[in-house]
Coordinates of N, CA and C and ligand atoms in Angstrom, one line a residue:
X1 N 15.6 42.8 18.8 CA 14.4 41.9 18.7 C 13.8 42.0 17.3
X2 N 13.6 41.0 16.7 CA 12.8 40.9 15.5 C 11.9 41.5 15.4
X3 N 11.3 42.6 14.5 CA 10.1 42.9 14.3 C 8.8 41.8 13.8
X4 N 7.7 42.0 14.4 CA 7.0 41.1 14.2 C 6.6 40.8 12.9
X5 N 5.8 39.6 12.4 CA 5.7 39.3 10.8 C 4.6 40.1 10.4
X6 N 3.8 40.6 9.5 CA 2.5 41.5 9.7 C 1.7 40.2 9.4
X7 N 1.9 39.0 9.0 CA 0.9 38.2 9.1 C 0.6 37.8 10.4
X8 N 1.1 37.7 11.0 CA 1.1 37.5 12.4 C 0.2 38.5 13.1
X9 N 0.5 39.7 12.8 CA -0.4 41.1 13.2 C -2.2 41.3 12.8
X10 N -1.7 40.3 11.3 CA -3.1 40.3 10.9 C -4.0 39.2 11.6
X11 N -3.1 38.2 11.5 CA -3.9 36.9 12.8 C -4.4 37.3 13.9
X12 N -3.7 38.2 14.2 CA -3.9 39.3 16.2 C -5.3 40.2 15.9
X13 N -5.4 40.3 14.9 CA -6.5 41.5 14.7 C -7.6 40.8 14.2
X14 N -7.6 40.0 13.5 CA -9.1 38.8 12.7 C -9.2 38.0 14.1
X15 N -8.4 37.6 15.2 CA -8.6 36.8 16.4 C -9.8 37.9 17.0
X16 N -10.3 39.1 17.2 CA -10.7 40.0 17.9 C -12.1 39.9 17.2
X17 N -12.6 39.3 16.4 CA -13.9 39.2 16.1 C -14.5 37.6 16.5
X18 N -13.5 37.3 16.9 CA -13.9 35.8 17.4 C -15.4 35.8 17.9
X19 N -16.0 34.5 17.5 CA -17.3 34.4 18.5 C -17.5 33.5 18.5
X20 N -17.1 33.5 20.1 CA -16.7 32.5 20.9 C -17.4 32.4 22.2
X21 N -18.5 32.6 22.5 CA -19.3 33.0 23.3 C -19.2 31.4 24.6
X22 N -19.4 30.1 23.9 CA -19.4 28.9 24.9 C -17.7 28.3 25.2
X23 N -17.0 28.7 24.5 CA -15.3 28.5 25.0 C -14.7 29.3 25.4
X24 N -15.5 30.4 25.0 CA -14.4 31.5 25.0 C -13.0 31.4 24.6
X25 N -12.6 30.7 23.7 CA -11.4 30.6 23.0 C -11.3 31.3 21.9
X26 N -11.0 32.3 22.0 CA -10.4 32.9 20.6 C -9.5 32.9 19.6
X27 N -9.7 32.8 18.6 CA -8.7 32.5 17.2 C -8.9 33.1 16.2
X28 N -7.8 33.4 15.9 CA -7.3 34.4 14.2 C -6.6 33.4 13.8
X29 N -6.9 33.7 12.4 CA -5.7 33.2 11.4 C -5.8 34.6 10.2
X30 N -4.7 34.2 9.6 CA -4.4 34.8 8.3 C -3.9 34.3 7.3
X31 N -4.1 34.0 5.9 CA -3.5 33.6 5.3 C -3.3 34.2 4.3
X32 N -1.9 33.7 3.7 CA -1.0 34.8 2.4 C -1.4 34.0 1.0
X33 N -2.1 34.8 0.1 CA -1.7 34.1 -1.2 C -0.4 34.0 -1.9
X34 N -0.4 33.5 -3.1 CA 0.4 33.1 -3.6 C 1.2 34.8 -4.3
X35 N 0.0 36.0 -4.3 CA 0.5 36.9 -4.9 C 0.6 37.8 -3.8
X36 N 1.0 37.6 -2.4 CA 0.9 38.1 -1.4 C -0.4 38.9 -1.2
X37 N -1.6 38.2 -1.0 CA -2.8 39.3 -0.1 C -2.8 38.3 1.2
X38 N -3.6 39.1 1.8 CA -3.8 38.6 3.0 C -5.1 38.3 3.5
X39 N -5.5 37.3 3.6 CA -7.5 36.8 3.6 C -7.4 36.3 5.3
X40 N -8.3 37.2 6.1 CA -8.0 36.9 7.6 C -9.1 35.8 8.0
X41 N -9.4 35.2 8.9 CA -10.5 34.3 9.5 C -10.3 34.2 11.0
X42 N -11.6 34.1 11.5 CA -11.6 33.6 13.4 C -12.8 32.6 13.5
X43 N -12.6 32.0 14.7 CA -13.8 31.3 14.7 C -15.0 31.4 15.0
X44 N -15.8 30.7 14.4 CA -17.2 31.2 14.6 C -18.1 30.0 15.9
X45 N -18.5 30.2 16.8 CA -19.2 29.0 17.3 C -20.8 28.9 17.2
X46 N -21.3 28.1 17.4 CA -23.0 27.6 17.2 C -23.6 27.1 19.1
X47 N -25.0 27.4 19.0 CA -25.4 26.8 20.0 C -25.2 25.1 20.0
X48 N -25.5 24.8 18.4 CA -25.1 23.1 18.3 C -23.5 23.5 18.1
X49 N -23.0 22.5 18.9 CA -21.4 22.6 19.0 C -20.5 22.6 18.2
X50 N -21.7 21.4 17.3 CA -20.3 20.3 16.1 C -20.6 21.4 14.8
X51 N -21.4 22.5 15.0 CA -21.1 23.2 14.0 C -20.1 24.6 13.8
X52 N -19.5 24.2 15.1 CA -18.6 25.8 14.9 C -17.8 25.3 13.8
X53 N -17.0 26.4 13.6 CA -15.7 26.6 12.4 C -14.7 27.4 12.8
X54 N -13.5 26.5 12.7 CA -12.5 27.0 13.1 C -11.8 28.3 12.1
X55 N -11.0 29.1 13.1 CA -10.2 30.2 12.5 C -9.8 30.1 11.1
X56 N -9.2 28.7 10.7 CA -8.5 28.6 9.9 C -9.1 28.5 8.9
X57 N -10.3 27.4 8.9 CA -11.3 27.0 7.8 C -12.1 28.4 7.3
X58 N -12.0 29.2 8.1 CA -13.3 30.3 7.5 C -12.0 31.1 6.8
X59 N -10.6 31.3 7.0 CA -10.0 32.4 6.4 C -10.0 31.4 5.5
X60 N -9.5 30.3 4.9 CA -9.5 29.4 3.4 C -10.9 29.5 2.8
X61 N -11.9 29.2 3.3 CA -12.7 29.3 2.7 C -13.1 30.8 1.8
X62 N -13.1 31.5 2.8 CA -13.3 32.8 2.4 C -12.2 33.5 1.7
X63 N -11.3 32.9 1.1 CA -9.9 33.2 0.0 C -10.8 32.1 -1.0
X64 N -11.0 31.1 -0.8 CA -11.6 30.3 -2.3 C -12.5 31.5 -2.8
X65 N -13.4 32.0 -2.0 CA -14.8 32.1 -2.4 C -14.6 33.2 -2.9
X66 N -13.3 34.2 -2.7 CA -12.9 35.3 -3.5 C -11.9 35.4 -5.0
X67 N -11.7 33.7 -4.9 CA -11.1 33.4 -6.2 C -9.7 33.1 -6.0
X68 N -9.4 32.9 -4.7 CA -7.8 32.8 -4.8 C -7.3 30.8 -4.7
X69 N -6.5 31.0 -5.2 CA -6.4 29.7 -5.3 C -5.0 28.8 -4.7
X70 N -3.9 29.8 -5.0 CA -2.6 29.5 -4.4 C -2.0 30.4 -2.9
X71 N -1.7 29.7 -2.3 CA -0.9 30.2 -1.2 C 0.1 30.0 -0.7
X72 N 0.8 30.4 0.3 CA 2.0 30.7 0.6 C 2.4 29.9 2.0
X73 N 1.4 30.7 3.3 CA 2.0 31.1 4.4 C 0.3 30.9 5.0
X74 N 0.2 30.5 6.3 CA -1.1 31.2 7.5 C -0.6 31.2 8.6
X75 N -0.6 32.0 9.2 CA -0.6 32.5 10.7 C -1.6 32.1 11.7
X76 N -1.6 31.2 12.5 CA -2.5 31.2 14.2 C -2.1 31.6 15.2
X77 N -3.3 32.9 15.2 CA -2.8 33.4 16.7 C -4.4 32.8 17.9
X78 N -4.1 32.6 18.5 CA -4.7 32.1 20.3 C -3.8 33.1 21.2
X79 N -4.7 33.2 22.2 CA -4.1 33.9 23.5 C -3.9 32.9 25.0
X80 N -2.8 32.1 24.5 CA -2.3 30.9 25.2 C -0.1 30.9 25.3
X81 N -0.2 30.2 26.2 CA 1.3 30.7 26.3 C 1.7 29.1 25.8
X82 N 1.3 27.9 25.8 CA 1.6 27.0 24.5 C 0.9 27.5 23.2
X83 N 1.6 27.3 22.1 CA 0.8 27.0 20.8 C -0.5 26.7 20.7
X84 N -0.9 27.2 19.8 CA -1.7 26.2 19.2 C -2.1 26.3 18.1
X85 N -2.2 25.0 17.9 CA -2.1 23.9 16.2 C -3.1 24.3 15.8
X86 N -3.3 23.8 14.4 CA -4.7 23.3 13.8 C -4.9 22.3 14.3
X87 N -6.3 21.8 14.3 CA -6.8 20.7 14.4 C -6.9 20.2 13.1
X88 N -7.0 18.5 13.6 CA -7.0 17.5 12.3 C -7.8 18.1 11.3
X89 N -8.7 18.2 11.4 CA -9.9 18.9 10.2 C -9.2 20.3 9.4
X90 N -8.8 20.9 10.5 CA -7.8 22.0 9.8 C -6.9 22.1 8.8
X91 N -6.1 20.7 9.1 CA -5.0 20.2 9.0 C -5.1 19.7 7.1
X92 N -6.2 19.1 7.2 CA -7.0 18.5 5.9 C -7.6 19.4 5.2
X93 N -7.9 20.5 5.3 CA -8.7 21.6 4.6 C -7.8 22.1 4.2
X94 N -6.6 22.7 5.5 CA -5.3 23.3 4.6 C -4.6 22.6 3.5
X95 N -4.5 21.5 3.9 CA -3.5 20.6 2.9 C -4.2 20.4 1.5
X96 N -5.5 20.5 1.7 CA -6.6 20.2 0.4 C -6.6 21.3 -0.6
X97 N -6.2 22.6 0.1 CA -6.3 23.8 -0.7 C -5.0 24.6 -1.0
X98 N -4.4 24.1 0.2 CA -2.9 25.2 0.2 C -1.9 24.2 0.1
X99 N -1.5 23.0 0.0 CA -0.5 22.1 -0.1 C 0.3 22.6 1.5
X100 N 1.9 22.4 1.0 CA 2.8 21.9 2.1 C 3.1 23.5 2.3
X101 N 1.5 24.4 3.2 CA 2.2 25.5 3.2 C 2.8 26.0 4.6
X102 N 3.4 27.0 4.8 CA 4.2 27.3 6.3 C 3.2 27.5 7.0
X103 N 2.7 27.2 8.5 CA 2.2 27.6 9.2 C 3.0 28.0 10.7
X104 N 2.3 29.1 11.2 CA 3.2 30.1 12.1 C 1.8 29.7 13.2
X105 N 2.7 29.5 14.4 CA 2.0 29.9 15.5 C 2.2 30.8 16.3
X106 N 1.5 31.6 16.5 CA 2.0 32.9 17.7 C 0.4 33.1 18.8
X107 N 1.0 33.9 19.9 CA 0.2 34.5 20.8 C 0.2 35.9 20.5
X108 N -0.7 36.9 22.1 CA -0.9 37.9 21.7 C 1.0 38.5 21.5
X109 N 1.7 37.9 22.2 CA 2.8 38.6 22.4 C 4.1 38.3 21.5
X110 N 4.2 37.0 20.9 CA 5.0 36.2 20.2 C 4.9 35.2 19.5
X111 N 6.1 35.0 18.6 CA 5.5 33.6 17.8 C 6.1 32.4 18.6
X112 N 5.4 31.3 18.2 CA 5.8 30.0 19.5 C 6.6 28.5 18.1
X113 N 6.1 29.1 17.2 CA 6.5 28.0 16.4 C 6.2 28.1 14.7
X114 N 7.5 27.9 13.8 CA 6.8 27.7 12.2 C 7.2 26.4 12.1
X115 N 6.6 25.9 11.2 CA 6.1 24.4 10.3 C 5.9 24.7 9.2
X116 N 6.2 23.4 8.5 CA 5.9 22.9 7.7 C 4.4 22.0 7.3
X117 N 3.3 22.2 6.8 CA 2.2 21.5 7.2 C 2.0 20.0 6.7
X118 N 3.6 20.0 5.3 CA 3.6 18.2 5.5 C 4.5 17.5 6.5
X119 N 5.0 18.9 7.8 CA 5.1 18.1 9.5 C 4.2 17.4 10.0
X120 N 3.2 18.4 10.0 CA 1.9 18.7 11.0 C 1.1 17.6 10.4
X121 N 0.7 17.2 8.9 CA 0.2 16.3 8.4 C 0.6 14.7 7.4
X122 N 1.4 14.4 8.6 CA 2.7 13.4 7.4 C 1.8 12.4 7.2
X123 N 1.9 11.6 5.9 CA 1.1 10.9 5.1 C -0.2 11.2 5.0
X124 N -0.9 12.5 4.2 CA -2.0 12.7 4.1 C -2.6 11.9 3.2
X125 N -4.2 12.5 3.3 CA -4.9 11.5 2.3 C -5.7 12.7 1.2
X126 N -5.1 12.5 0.1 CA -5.6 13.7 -0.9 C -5.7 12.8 -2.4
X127 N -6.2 13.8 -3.1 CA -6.1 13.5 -4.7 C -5.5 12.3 -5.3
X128 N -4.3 12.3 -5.0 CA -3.1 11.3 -5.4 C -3.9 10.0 -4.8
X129 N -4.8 9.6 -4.0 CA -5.4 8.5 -3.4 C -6.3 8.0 -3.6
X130 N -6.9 9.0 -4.9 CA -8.4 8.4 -5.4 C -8.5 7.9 -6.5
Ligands
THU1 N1 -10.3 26.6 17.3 C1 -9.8 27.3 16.2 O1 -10.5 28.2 15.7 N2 -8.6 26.9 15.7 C2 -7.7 26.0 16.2 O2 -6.6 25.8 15.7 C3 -8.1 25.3 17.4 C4 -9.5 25.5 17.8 C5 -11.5 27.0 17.9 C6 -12.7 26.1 17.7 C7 -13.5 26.5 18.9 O3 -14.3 27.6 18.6 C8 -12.5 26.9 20.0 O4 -11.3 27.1 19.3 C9 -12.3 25.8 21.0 O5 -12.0 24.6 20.5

């Protein structure tokens, strides 16, 4: 059996701060720079709804905010036996910051799927459009 990816390990472990208190859905992500580190994120939720932030958005953000600029790779882990994606918003934040980068989906136990995120996002709307 394959040993697991440690990005993957890291998405398992940043999912465990989740707060998630009204879904109780938990999510990690991890993402790889371009000089291989690793910047983790989970989601955060609000009593107003439309303010949570997803897993993925707070590990990007929190890699800009430390100065990193290029990346590789991000990992989503959920504790679901389907996948799961980013969401659209995700989808756009990633692509805005990280281009056409791999995204990994796994659970607590396995990975369920890698992509490409100009799969996941075919005909985006970015820079080249303004
Ligand atoms: N969520 C993520 O953090 N990432 C995803 O890819 C899907 C959804 C969060 C947002 C919210 O806190 C909870 O999962 C349920 O939608």
């Amino acid at each position: 059996m394959r040993v697991s990816d440690p990005l993957v390990a890291a998405a398992r472990a940043a999912r465990r701060h989740a707060v998630a208190p009204y879904s109780r859905f938990k999510v990690g992500a991890a993402l790889e720079t371009a000089d291989g580190r690793v910047i983790t994120g989970c989601n955060v939720e609000n009593a107003s709804y439309g303010l949570t932030i997803c897993a993925e958005r707070v590990a990007m953000f929190t890699a800009l905010a430390a100065g990193h600029r290029r990346f590789r790779r991000i990992a989503i882990v959920a504790d679901t036996m389907a996948p799961t994606p980013p969401c659209g918003a995700c989808r756009q934040i990633l692509w805005e910051f990280g281009g056409d980068l791999e995204v990994i989906l796994a659970n607590l136990r396995r990975e369920s799927g890698r992509h490409q995120l100009s799969e996941l996002l075919p005909l985006p709307f970015d820079k080249r459009n303004l």
